[in-house]
Coordinates of C-alpha atoms and ligand atoms in Angstrom, one line a residue:
X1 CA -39.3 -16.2 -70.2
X2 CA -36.9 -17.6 -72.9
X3 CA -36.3 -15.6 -76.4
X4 CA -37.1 -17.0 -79.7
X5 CA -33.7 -18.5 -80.7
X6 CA -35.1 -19.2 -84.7
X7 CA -36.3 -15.4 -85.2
X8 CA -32.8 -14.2 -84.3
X9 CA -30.8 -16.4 -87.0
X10 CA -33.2 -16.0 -89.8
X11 CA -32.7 -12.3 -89.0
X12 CA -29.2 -12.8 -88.8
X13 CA -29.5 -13.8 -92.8
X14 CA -32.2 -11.5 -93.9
X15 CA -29.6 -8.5 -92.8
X16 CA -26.5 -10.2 -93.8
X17 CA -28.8 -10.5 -97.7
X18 CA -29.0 -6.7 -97.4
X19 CA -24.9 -6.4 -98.3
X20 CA -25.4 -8.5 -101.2
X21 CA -22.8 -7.3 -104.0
X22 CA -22.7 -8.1 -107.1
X23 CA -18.5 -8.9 -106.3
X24 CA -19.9 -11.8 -104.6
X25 CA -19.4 -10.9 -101.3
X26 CA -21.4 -9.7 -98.6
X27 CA -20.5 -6.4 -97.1
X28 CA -22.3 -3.8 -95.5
X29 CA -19.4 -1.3 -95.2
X30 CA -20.4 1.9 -93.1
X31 CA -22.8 4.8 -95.1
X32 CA -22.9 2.2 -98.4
X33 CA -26.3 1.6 -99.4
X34 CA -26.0 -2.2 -98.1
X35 CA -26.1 -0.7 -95.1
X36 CA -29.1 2.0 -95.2
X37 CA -30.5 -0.7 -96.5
X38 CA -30.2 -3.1 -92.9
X39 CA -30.4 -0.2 -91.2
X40 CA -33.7 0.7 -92.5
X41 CA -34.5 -3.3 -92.3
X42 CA -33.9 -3.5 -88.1
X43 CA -36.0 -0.1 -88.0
X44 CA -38.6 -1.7 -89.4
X45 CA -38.6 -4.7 -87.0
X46 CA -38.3 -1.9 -84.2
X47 CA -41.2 0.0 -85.0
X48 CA -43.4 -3.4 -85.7
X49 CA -43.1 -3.7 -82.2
X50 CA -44.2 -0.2 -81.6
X51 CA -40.8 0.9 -80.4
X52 CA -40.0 4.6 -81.3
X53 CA -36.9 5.2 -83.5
X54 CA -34.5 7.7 -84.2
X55 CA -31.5 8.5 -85.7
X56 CA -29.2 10.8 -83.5
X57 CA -26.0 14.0 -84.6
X58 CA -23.7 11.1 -85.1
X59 CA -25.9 8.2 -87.2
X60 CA -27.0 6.0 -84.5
X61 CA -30.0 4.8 -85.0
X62 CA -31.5 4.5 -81.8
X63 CA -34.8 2.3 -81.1
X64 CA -36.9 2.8 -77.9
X65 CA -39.2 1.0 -75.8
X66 CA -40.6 3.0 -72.5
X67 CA -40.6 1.2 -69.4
X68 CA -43.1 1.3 -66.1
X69 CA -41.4 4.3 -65.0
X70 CA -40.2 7.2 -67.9
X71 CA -37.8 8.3 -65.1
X72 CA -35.7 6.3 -64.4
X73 CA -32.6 6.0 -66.8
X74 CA -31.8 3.6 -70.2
X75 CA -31.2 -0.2 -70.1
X76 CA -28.8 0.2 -73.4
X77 CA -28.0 -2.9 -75.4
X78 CA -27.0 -3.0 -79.5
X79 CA -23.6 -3.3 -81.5
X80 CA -23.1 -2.3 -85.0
X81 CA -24.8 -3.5 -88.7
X82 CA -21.8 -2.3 -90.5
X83 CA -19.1 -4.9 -91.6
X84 CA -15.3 -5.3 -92.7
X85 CA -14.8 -6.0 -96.6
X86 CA -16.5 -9.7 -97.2
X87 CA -17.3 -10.0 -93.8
X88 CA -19.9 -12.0 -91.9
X89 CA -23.0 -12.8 -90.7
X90 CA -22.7 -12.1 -86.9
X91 CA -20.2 -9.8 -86.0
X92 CA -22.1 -6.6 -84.5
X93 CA -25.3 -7.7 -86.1
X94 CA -26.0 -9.9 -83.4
X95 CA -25.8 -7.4 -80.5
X96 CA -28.2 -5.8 -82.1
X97 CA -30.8 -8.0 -82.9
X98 CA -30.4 -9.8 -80.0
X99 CA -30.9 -6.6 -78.3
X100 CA -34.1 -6.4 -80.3
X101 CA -35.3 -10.1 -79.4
X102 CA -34.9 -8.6 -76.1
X103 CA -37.7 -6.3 -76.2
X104 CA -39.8 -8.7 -78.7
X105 CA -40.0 -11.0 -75.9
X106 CA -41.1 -8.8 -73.8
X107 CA -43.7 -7.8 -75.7
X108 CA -45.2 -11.3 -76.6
X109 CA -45.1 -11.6 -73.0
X110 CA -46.4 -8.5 -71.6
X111 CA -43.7 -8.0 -69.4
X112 CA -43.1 -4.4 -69.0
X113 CA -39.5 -3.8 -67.6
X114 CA -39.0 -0.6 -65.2
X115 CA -36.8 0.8 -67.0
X116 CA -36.7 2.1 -70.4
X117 CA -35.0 0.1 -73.1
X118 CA -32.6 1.5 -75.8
X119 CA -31.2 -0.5 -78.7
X120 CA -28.2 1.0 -80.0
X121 CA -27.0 0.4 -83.6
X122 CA -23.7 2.2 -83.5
X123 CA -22.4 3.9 -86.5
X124 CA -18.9 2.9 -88.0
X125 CA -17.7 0.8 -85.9
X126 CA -15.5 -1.4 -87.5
X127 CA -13.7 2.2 -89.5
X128 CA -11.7 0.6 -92.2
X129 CA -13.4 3.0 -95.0
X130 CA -11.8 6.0 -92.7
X131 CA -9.2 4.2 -90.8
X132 CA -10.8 5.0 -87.7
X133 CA -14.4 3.2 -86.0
X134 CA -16.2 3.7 -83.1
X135 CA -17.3 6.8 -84.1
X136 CA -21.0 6.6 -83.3
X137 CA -20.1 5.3 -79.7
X138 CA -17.3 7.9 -79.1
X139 CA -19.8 10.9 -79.4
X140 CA -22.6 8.9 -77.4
X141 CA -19.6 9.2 -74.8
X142 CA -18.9 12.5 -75.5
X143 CA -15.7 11.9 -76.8
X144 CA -14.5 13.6 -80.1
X145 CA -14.7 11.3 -82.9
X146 CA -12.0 13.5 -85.0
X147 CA -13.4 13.3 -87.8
X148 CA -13.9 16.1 -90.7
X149 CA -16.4 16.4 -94.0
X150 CA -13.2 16.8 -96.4
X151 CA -11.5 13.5 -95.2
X152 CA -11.0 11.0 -97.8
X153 CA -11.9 7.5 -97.3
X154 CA -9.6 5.0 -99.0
X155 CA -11.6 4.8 -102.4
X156 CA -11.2 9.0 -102.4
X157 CA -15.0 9.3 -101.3
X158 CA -15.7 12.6 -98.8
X159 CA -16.6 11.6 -96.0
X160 CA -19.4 14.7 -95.3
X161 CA -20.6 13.2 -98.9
X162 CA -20.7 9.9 -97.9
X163 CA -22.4 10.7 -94.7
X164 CA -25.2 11.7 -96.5
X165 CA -27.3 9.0 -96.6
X166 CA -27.2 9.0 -93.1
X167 CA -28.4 12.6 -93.0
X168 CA -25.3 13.7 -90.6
X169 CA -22.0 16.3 -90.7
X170 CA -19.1 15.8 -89.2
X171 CA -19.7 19.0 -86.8
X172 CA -22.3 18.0 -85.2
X173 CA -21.7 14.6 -84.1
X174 CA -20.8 15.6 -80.4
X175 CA -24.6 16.7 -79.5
X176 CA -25.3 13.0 -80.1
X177 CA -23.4 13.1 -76.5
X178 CA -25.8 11.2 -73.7
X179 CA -25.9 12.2 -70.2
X180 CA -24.5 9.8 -68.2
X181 CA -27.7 10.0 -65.8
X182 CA -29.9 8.7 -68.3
X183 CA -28.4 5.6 -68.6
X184 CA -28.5 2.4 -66.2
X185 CA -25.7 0.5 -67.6
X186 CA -25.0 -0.8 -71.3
X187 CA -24.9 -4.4 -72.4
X188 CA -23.7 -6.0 -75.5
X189 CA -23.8 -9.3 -77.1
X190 CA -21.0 -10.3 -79.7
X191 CA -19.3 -13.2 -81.0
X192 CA -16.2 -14.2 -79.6
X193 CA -14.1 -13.8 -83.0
X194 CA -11.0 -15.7 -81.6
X195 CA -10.9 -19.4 -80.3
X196 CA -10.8 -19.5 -76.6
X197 CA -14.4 -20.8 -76.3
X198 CA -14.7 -23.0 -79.2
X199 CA -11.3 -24.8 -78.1
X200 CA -12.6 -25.3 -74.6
X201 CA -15.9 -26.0 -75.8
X202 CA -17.5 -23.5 -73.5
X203 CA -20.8 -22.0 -74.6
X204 CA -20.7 -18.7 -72.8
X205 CA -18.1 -15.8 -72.1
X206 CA -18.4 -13.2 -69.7
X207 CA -16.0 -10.4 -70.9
X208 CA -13.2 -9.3 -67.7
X209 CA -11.8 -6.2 -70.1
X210 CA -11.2 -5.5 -73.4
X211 CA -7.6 -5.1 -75.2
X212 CA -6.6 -1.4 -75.1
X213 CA -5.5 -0.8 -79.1
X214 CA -2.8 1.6 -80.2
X215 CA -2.0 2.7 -83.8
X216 CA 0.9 4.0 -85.7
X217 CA 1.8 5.3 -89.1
X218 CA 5.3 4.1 -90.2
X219 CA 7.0 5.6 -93.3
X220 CA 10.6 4.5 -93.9
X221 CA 12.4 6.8 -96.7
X222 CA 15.1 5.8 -98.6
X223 CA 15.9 6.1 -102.1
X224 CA 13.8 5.1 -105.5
X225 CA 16.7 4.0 -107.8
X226 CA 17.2 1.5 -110.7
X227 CA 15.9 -2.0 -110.3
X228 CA 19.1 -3.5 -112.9
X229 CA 21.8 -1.3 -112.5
X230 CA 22.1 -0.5 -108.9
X231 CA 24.9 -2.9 -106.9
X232 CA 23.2 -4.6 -104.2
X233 CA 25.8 -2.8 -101.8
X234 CA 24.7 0.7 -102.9
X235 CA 21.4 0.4 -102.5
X236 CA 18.8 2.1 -99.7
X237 CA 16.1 -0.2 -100.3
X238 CA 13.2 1.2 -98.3
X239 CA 11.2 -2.1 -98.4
X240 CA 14.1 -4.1 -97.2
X241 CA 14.8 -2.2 -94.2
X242 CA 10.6 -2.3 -93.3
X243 CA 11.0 -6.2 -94.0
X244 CA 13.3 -6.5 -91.9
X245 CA 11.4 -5.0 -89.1
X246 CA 8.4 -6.4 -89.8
X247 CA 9.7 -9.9 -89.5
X248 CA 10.6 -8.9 -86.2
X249 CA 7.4 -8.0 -84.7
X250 CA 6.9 -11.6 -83.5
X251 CA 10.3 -11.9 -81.6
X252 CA 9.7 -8.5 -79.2
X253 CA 6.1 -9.8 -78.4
X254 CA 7.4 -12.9 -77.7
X255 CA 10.1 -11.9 -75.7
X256 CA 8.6 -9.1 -73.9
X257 CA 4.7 -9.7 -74.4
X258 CA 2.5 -12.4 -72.6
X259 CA -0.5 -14.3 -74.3
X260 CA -2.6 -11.4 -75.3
X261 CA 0.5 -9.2 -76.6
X262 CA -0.5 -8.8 -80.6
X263 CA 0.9 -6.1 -83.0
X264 CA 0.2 -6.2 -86.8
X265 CA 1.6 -4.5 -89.9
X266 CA -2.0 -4.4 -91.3
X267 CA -1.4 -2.0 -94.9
X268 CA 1.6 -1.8 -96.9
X269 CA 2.7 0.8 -99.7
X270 CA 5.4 1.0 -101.3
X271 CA 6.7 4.2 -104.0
X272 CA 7.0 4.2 -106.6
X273 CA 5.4 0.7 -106.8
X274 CA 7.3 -0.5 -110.2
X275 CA 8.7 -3.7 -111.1
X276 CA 12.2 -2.2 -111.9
X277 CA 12.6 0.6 -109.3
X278 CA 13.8 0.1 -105.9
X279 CA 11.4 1.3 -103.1
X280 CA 12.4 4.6 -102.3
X281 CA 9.2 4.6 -99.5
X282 CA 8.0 2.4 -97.6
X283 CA 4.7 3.1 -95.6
X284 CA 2.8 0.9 -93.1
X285 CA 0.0 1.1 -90.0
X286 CA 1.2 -0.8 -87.4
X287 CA -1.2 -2.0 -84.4
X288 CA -0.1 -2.9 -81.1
X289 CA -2.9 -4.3 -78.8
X290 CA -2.6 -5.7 -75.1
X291 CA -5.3 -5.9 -71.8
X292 CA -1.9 -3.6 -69.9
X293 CA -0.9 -0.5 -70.7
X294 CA 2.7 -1.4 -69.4
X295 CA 3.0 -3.6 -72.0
X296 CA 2.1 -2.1 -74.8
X297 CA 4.2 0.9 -73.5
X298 CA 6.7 -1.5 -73.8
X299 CA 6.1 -3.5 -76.8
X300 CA 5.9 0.4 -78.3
X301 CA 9.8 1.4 -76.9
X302 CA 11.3 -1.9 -78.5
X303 CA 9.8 -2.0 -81.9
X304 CA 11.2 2.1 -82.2
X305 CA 14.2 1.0 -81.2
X306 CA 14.5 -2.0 -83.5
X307 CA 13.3 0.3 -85.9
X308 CA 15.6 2.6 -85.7
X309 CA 18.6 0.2 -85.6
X310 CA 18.0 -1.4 -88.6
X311 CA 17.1 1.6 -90.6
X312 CA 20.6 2.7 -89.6
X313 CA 22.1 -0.3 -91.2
X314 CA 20.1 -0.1 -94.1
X315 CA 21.3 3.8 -94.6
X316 CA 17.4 4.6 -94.5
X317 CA 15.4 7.3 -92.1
X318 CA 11.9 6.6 -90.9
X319 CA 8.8 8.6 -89.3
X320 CA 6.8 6.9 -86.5
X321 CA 3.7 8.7 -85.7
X322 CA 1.1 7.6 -83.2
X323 CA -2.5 7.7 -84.6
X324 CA -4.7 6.5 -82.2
X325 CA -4.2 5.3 -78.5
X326 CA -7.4 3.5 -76.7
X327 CA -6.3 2.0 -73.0
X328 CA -7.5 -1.7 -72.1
X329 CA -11.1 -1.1 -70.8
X330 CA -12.3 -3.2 -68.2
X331 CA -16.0 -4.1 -68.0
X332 CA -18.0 -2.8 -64.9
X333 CA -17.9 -5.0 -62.0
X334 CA -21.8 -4.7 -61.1
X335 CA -22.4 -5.4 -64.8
X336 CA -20.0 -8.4 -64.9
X337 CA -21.9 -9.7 -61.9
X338 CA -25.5 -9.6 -63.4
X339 CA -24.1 -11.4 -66.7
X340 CA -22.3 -13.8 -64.2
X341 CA -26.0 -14.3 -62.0
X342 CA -27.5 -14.8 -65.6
X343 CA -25.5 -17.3 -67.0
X344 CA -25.4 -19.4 -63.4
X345 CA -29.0 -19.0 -63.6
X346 CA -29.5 -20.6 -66.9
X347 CA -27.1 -23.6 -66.1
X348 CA -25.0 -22.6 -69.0
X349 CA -21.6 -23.6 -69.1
X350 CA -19.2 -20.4 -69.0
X351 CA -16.0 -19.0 -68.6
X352 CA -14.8 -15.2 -68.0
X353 CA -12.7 -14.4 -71.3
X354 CA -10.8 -10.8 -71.9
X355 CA -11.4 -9.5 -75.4
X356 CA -8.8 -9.1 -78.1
X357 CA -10.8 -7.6 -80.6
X358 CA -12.4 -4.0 -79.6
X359 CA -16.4 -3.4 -79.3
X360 CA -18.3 -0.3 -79.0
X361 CA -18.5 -1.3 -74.8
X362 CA -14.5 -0.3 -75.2
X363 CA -15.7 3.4 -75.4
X364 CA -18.9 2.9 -73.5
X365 CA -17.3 1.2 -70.4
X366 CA -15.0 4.9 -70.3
X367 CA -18.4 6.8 -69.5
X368 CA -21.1 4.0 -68.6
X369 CA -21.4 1.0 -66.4
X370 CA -20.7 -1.9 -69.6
X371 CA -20.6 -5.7 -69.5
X372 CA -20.4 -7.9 -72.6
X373 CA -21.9 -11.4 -73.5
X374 CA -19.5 -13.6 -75.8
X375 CA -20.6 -16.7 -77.6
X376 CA -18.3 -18.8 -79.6
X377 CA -17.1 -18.4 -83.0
X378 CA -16.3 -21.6 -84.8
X379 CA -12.5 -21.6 -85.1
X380 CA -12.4 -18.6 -83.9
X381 CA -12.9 -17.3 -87.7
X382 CA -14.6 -13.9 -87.7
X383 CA -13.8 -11.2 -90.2
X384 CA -14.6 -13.2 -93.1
X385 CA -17.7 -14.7 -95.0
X386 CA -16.3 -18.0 -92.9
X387 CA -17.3 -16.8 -89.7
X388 CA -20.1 -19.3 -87.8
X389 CA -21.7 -19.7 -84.7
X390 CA -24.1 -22.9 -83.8
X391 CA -27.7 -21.6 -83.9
X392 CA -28.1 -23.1 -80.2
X393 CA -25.3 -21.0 -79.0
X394 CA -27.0 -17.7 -80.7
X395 CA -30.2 -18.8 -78.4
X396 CA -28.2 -19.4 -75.7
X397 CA -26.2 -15.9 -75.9
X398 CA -29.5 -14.4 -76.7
X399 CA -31.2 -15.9 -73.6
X400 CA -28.3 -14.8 -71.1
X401 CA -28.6 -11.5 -72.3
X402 CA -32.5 -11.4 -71.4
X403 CA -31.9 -12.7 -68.2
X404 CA -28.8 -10.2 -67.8
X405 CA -31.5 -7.1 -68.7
X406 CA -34.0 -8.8 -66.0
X407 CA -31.3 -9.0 -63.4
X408 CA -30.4 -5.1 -63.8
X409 CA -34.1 -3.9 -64.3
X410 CA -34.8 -5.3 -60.4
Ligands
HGY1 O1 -10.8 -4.3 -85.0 C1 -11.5 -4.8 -84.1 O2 -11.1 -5.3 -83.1 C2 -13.0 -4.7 -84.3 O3 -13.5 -5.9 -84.6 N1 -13.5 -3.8 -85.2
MN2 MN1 -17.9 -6.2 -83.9
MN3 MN1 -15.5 -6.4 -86.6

């Protein structure tokens, strides 16, 4: 049994032409009408095949195919549809149709699986409207998405108006909560997004663990004066002081980091934003990710302390306030095996490969057996209209994911 490689990348497009803008870009950020609008698309695909769909407390759309026996619990698969600003064609949306070949195949070849099969489209995932994703995998774990109606988003948008057009409130996203016992394990498919596979020329990773991701809000205060008259000696730039300890972020991972250390100044705002005022604020997220704990423990003491230090020369004070910690998740060991038998089966070339990035499976693996399926991205671009993965690696990724589901349906 082998999936239909060609239906999977011209369903790749037709859902990446649902985020068409008229700025050019494609982007199907979460709740926007792009997105109903590929939401509603993979629905349709779903129900052509007589799967039953439905959209749970927090926006996950949820398609269903029964299996030989109702009671034994889920085979879950999916990712998300929703993208970053211009982003591309594959990230999320191919765990989900993929998961949907999955079942297709099936059908066309009248193979009825024991179990019952779930395909998961996730809601808000990537988070960048809210500053926070996973928030459709998080209440499927049971896990409190914090979030609230009266929220902004960063255009000023409500979020309980925005949510809307999913038909969902903030209150109620934790009944989307699943039992554990009603699901077998959880499998998804993704693209790589950084360049370990494309610069060893491997088609295949099986995921060990994914990076654990801690965030921080940063505001360093010091004081708005004039841009002409002010001595360089008297000032208390706020912007130089944040500089400065932003241009040190490389040197403490370095020094105290290992290969999969990354922290990132991601937003930056300065007050009063004027081309003849000094910054009197300075505010910033800052992103430390790591697959240990230890690490990014420690990464977290040496950048305070930096911080601190040179805010003290610079005469300026500073907040640091933690906004959201996620531990490095490793993927089930029974899961990792079946993805392992599958790709040994197929004669694929592979290699196991931690994850930098974070996918819904970081949540999932907290509450239900998880593995994940990488294929390669080219460059290791993802993020971006750039991002590209060779059709026959789509197939391939596709193919191990079917043989993964047959593996754990036995
Ligand atoms: O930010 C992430 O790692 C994910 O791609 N949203
Ligand atoms: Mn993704
Ligand atoms: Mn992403």
């Amino acid at each position: 049994m082998k999936v239909n490689g060609k239906r999977v990348v011209s369903r790749l497009e037709e859902i990446y032409q649902c985020g068409k803008k008229e700025d050019g870009t494609f982007t199907r950020m979460a709740f926007s009408a792009e997105d109903v609008k590929g939401r509603k698309l993979f629905a349709s695909w779903a129900e052509a095949l007589g799967m039953t769909c439905r959209i749970d407390e927090a926006g996950n759309l949820i398609a269903r195919m029964e299996g030989q026996d109702e009671k034994l619990p889920a085979i879950l698969m999916g990712s998300h549809l929703d993208t970053v600003p211009d982003g591309g064609k594959y990230d999320g949306v191919l765990g989900c149709v993929g998961g949907l070949e999955i079942c297709e195949t099936f059908k066309e070849e009248g193979y009825v699986p024991r179990h019952p099969i779930e395909v998961i489209v996730f809601t808000d995932e990537e988070g960048f409207r809210f500053g926070k994703g996973l928030t459709g995998s998080s209440a499927i774990c049971g896990q409190d998405p914090k979030v609230s109606d009266s929220e902004a988003d960063i255009y000023g948008e409500e979020r309980g108006k925005v949510m809307e057009s999913y038909g969902i409130t903030s209150g109620d996203m934790l009944k989307a909560a699943k039992d554990p016992s009603s699901v077998h394990c959880f499998i998804e498919l993704h693209v790589e997004q950084g360049a370990r596979l494309y610069k060893t020329d491997t088609s295949v990773g099986v995921v060990s663990s994914i990076a654990g991701v801690n965030r921080y809000d940063v505001v360093v205060t010091g004081e708005a004066n004039h841009a002409g008259s002010t001595a360089m000696a008297d000032r208390k730039d706020a912007l130089v002081a944040a500089a400065g300890f932003i241009n040190k972020i490389p040197e403490i991972t370095a020094e105290y980091g290992n290969e999969f250390t990354v922290a990132t100044v991601g937003t930056i705002k300065v007050t009063p934003h004027s081309v003849n005022v000094i910054p009197g604020t300075c505010a910033f997220s800052l992103e430390i990710r790591d697959q240990d704990d230890k690490v990014m423990s420690l990464i977290e003491e040496k950048l305070r302390g930096f911080l601190e230090e040179i805010c003290k020369k610079y005469g300026v004070t500073h907040t640091f306030v933690p906004t959201s910690f996620h531990e490095p998740a490793p993927m089930s060991e029974w899961v990792k095996e079946n993805v392992e038998k599958a790709v040994k089966e197929l004669g694929i070339d592979y290699c196991t490969i931690p994850s930098g990035a974070f996918h819904d499976s970081l949540i999932m693996t907290s509450v239900f057996p998880t593995g994940m399926i990488f294929v390669p991205s080219e460059k290791g671009i993802s993020h971006s209209r750039y991002e590209y993965t060779k059709d026959e690696d789509i197939e391939n990724g596709c193919n191990v994911l079917l043989q993964t589901v047959l593996n754990v349906d036995r």
